[in-house]
């Protein structure tokens, strides 16, 4: 998959795609329907048009973190779906100021040269969110590209949405989130140096930052781990603590992952960690020995859960 960070100056082979447009936070089943509709619309290459940062971050920078995926995780998921081109446009004052007409003319046609667009039925675009799916269809008819608006999908009682998935994760209901996503909720990123307490306790961990991400329920999870880079690329099971480490003072939330049956150096490598089942809330123990005993119990429970995952 080719990633493009602007809409101008694209090479000829990056123009003329059929493009699904949206924020695609989580790449859930509703998003998949929009992407699959783009894949069926024409025989042109399949493209995704999205924005980085998320427009909500631009307009409300002081809001609590809400994203289900960082840009790396979203790109990895889209690549798995067979996307040819990811147009990850920089969202800022320029894009925010474009009218729907200017966006269609300058970005979609002048920049990307789109053949066909697909969007969700509730999609809005352009300055002050003035454009909707019908606006896009009218502009497409005038400018020479087709448009498909895809109906929202759900389980009969609730539309699949990033908001519903955030609620499920906040309650530790990762399997409910998985049913809406169509895949396990994953946290991806570079392994950073921590305080190496896990190693001292006999349970070495890989640490991932959670900056900018919506926090699932704090606690311990059974996880599936993909090592994406480095000489020790592999897939394995594990147990992870997502939280603030209350035994050791007040800390910023992070994800500490212990990989079962793994022996390698992960610093600087990139991991993809799937939350498979919530095991327990974070606790502050009376002693280090009690903490070690609980970690061992968590690992046993995680292995049991993952055997059937």
Coordinates of C-alpha atoms in Angstrom, one line a residue:
X1 CA 0.0 0.0 0.0
X2 CA 1.3 3.5 -1.0
X3 CA 0.8 6.3 1.6
X4 CA 0.4 9.8 0.3
X5 CA 0.6 12.8 2.7
X6 CA -0.7 15.5 0.3
X7 CA -3.2 15.9 -2.5
X8 CA -0.9 17.8 -4.8
X9 CA 2.0 16.6 -6.9
X10 CA 0.9 13.0 -7.0
X11 CA 2.5 10.6 -9.5
X12 CA 0.3 9.5 -12.3
X13 CA -0.2 6.0 -10.9
X14 CA -1.6 7.5 -7.7
X15 CA -4.4 9.3 -9.5
X16 CA -7.6 7.9 -10.8
X17 CA -8.5 5.6 -8.0
X18 CA -11.9 4.7 -6.6
X19 CA -11.8 6.2 -3.1
X20 CA -13.6 5.6 0.1
X21 CA -13.6 8.8 2.3
X22 CA -13.9 9.1 6.0
X23 CA -12.0 9.2 9.3
X24 CA -12.1 5.4 9.6
X25 CA -11.2 5.4 13.3
X26 CA -11.2 1.8 14.3
X27 CA -11.9 0.5 10.8
X28 CA -15.0 -1.1 12.1
X29 CA -17.6 -3.1 10.2
X30 CA -19.5 0.1 9.1
X31 CA -16.2 1.4 7.7
X32 CA -15.6 -1.9 6.0
X33 CA -18.9 -1.6 4.2
X34 CA -17.9 1.8 2.8
X35 CA -14.5 0.4 1.7
X36 CA -16.0 -2.8 0.1
X37 CA -18.4 -0.6 -1.8
X38 CA -15.5 1.3 -3.2
X39 CA -13.8 -1.9 -4.2
X40 CA -16.9 -3.0 -6.2
X41 CA -17.7 0.3 -7.8
X42 CA -15.0 0.2 -10.6
X43 CA -12.0 -1.7 -11.7
X44 CA -9.7 1.2 -10.7
X45 CA -7.2 0.9 -7.8
X46 CA -8.7 1.1 -4.4
X47 CA -8.0 4.2 -2.4
X48 CA -8.8 5.6 1.1
X49 CA -9.0 9.3 1.8
X50 CA -8.6 10.2 5.4
X51 CA -7.1 12.9 7.6
X52 CA -4.2 13.3 10.0
X53 CA -4.7 14.6 12.5
X54 CA -8.3 13.7 13.0
X55 CA -10.4 16.8 12.4
X56 CA -11.8 16.6 15.9
X57 CA -8.3 17.0 17.3
X58 CA -7.8 20.1 15.2
X59 CA -11.1 21.8 16.2
X60 CA -11.0 20.7 19.8
X61 CA -7.3 20.1 20.8
X62 CA -8.0 20.2 24.5
X63 CA -10.6 17.4 24.5
X64 CA -9.8 14.1 26.2
X65 CA -8.1 11.5 23.9
X66 CA -10.7 9.7 21.9
X67 CA -9.0 7.9 19.0
X68 CA -9.3 4.1 18.8
X69 CA -6.3 3.9 16.5
X70 CA -3.2 6.0 15.9
X71 CA -2.2 6.6 12.2
X72 CA 0.2 3.6 12.2
X73 CA -2.4 1.2 13.4
X74 CA -5.0 2.5 11.0
X75 CA -2.6 2.2 8.1
X76 CA -1.7 -1.4 9.1
X77 CA -5.4 -2.4 9.2
X78 CA -6.2 -0.7 5.8
X79 CA -3.2 -2.5 4.2
X80 CA -4.7 -5.8 5.4
X81 CA -7.9 -5.0 3.5
X82 CA -6.1 -4.7 0.2
X83 CA -6.1 -0.9 -0.1
X84 CA -3.7 0.3 -2.9
X85 CA -3.4 4.0 -2.0
X86 CA -3.9 5.7 1.4
X87 CA -4.4 9.5 1.0
X88 CA -3.7 10.7 4.5
X89 CA -4.2 14.4 4.1
X90 CA -2.9 16.9 6.6
X91 CA -5.9 18.4 8.3
X92 CA -5.3 22.1 9.3
X93 CA -6.5 25.6 8.4
X94 CA -6.3 25.0 4.6
X95 CA -8.6 21.9 4.5
X96 CA -10.8 23.2 7.3
X97 CA -11.4 26.4 5.2
X98 CA -12.4 24.7 1.9
X99 CA -16.1 24.8 0.9
X100 CA -17.6 21.5 -0.3
X101 CA -17.3 22.8 -3.8
X102 CA -13.6 23.8 -3.4
X103 CA -12.8 20.5 -1.7
X104 CA -14.3 18.5 -4.6
X105 CA -12.8 20.6 -7.3
X106 CA -9.3 21.1 -5.9
X107 CA -8.7 18.0 -3.8
X108 CA -10.8 15.2 -5.3
X109 CA -10.5 16.2 -9.0
X110 CA -7.5 18.5 -9.3
X111 CA -5.4 16.5 -6.8
X112 CA -6.5 12.9 -6.7
X113 CA -8.3 12.7 -10.0
X114 CA -10.9 10.4 -8.5
X115 CA -13.0 8.1 -10.6
X116 CA -15.6 7.3 -8.0
X117 CA -16.2 8.1 -4.3
X118 CA -17.9 6.2 -1.5
X119 CA -19.0 7.6 1.8
X120 CA -21.2 6.6 4.7
X121 CA -24.7 7.9 4.6
X122 CA -24.0 10.3 7.5
X123 CA -20.8 11.7 6.1
X124 CA -20.2 15.5 6.3
X125 CA -17.4 17.5 4.7
X126 CA -16.3 21.0 3.8
X127 CA -16.2 24.2 5.8
X128 CA -18.5 24.1 8.8
X129 CA -19.5 20.5 7.7
X130 CA -21.7 22.1 5.1
X131 CA -21.6 19.2 2.7
X132 CA -23.3 15.8 3.0
X133 CA -23.5 12.7 0.8
X134 CA -26.1 14.3 -1.5
X135 CA -23.9 17.4 -1.9
X136 CA -21.0 15.1 -2.9
X137 CA -23.2 13.3 -5.4
X138 CA -24.3 16.6 -7.0
X139 CA -20.7 17.8 -7.2
X140 CA -19.6 14.5 -8.7
X141 CA -22.3 14.7 -11.4
X142 CA -20.9 18.2 -12.3
X143 CA -17.2 17.4 -12.1
X144 CA -17.2 13.9 -13.6
X145 CA -16.9 11.3 -10.8
X146 CA -19.5 8.9 -9.4
X147 CA -20.7 8.7 -5.8
X148 CA -22.1 5.9 -3.7
X149 CA -23.6 6.6 -0.2
X150 CA -23.5 3.5 1.9
X151 CA -26.2 2.9 4.5
X152 CA -25.2 2.5 8.1
X153 CA -25.0 -1.0 9.4
X154 CA -25.5 -2.5 12.8
X155 CA -26.8 -5.4 14.9
X156 CA -30.5 -4.5 14.5
X157 CA -30.7 -2.4 17.6
X158 CA -27.5 -0.2 17.3
X159 CA -25.5 1.2 14.4
X160 CA -21.8 0.2 14.5
X161 CA -19.9 3.3 15.3
X162 CA -16.6 4.4 16.9
X163 CA -18.6 5.9 19.8
X164 CA -20.2 2.6 20.6
X165 CA -16.9 0.8 20.4
X166 CA -15.3 3.4 22.8
X167 CA -18.1 2.7 25.3
X168 CA -17.6 -1.0 25.1
X169 CA -13.9 -0.7 25.6
X170 CA -14.4 1.7 28.6
X171 CA -16.3 -1.1 30.3
X172 CA -13.8 -3.8 29.5
X173 CA -16.2 -5.5 27.0
X174 CA -13.5 -6.2 24.4
X175 CA -15.5 -9.0 22.8
X176 CA -18.4 -6.7 22.2
X177 CA -16.0 -4.3 20.7
X178 CA -14.6 -7.1 18.5
X179 CA -18.0 -7.9 17.2
X180 CA -18.5 -4.3 16.0
X181 CA -15.0 -3.9 14.7
X182 CA -14.8 -7.2 12.9
X183 CA -11.3 -7.7 14.5
X184 CA -9.7 -7.5 17.9
X185 CA -9.1 -4.0 19.2
X186 CA -5.4 -3.4 18.8
X187 CA -2.9 -1.0 20.3
X188 CA 0.2 -0.6 18.1
X189 CA 3.4 1.3 18.4
X190 CA 7.1 1.4 19.2
X191 CA 8.4 -0.4 22.3
X192 CA 9.9 2.3 24.5
X193 CA 12.2 2.0 27.5
X194 CA 10.3 1.8 30.8
X195 CA 11.6 1.5 34.4
X196 CA 12.4 -2.2 33.9
X197 CA 10.4 -3.2 37.0
X198 CA 8.9 -6.2 35.2
X199 CA 12.4 -7.6 34.5
X200 CA 13.3 -7.1 38.2
X201 CA 10.1 -9.0 39.2
X202 CA 10.9 -11.9 36.8
X203 CA 8.2 -10.8 34.3
X204 CA 9.9 -8.7 31.6
X205 CA 7.5 -6.5 29.6
X206 CA 7.5 -4.4 26.5
X207 CA 6.1 -0.9 27.0
X208 CA 3.9 1.0 24.6
X209 CA 2.7 4.6 25.0
X210 CA -1.0 5.4 24.8
X211 CA -0.7 9.0 23.8
X212 CA -3.8 10.4 22.1
X213 CA -5.7 7.1 22.4
X214 CA -9.0 6.4 24.1
X215 CA -8.2 4.4 27.2
X216 CA -10.0 1.0 27.5
X217 CA -10.9 0.0 31.1
X218 CA -7.7 0.0 33.1
X219 CA -6.6 -3.5 34.2
X220 CA -5.1 -6.7 33.1
X221 CA -5.9 -8.4 29.7
X222 CA -5.2 -11.6 27.9
X223 CA -3.6 -10.5 24.6
X224 CA -2.3 -11.7 21.2
X225 CA 0.9 -10.0 20.1
X226 CA 2.4 -9.5 16.7
X227 CA 6.0 -8.4 16.5
X228 CA 6.0 -6.3 13.3
X229 CA 9.6 -5.3 12.9
X230 CA 13.1 -6.4 13.7
X231 CA 14.8 -9.8 13.6
X232 CA 12.4 -11.5 16.0
X233 CA 9.1 -11.0 14.0
X234 CA 6.6 -13.4 15.3
X235 CA 3.1 -13.9 16.7
X236 CA 2.6 -15.0 20.2
X237 CA 0.3 -14.9 23.2
X238 CA 0.7 -12.8 26.3
X239 CA -0.7 -10.9 29.3
X240 CA -0.8 -7.2 29.5
X241 CA -1.3 -4.5 32.1
X242 CA -3.0 -1.3 30.9
X243 CA -2.8 1.4 33.5
X244 CA -0.9 3.6 35.8
X245 CA 1.0 1.0 38.0
X246 CA -0.5 2.0 41.4
X247 CA 2.1 0.0 43.3
X248 CA 4.8 2.5 42.2
X249 CA 3.2 5.9 42.6
X250 CA 1.3 8.1 40.2
X251 CA 2.2 7.4 36.5
X252 CA 1.0 8.2 33.0
X253 CA -1.1 5.3 31.6
X254 CA 0.8 2.9 29.4
X255 CA 0.6 -0.7 28.2
X256 CA 3.0 -3.2 29.6
X257 CA 3.0 -6.5 27.7
X258 CA 4.6 -9.8 28.7
X259 CA 5.1 -12.1 25.7
X260 CA 4.8 -15.8 26.6
X261 CA 7.7 -18.1 25.5
X262 CA 9.6 -15.2 23.9
X263 CA 13.2 -14.3 24.3
X264 CA 14.4 -11.4 22.3
X265 CA 15.2 -7.6 22.4
X266 CA 12.2 -5.6 21.5
X267 CA 13.4 -2.1 22.2
X268 CA 12.7 0.2 19.2
X269 CA 10.6 -2.5 17.5
X270 CA 6.9 -2.1 16.7
X271 CA 4.2 -4.3 18.2
X272 CA 0.6 -4.9 17.5
X273 CA -1.3 -5.9 20.7
X274 CA -4.8 -7.3 20.5
X275 CA -7.0 -7.1 23.6
X276 CA -8.8 -10.4 23.8
X277 CA -10.3 -10.6 27.2
X278 CA -10.4 -8.4 30.3
X279 CA -9.2 -10.3 33.3
X280 CA -9.3 -7.9 36.3
X281 CA -9.0 -4.3 37.4
X282 CA -5.8 -2.7 38.4
X283 CA -4.9 -3.2 42.1
X284 CA -2.4 -1.9 44.6
X285 CA -0.9 -4.8 46.5
X286 CA 0.4 -4.9 50.1
X287 CA 3.8 -6.3 49.0
X288 CA 5.9 -7.0 46.0
X289 CA 5.6 -10.7 46.7
X290 CA 1.8 -10.4 46.5
X291 CA 2.1 -8.6 43.2
X292 CA 4.4 -11.3 41.8
X293 CA 2.0 -14.0 42.8
X294 CA -0.9 -12.2 41.2
X295 CA 1.1 -11.7 37.9
X296 CA 1.7 -15.4 37.8
X297 CA -2.0 -16.1 38.3
X298 CA -2.9 -13.6 35.6
X299 CA -0.5 -15.3 33.2
X300 CA -2.1 -18.7 33.9
X301 CA -5.6 -17.3 33.3
X302 CA -4.5 -15.6 30.1
X303 CA -3.0 -18.8 28.8
X304 CA -6.3 -20.6 29.5
X305 CA -8.4 -17.9 27.8
X306 CA -6.1 -17.7 24.7
X307 CA -6.1 -21.4 24.2
X308 CA -9.6 -21.1 22.9
X309 CA -9.3 -17.6 21.3

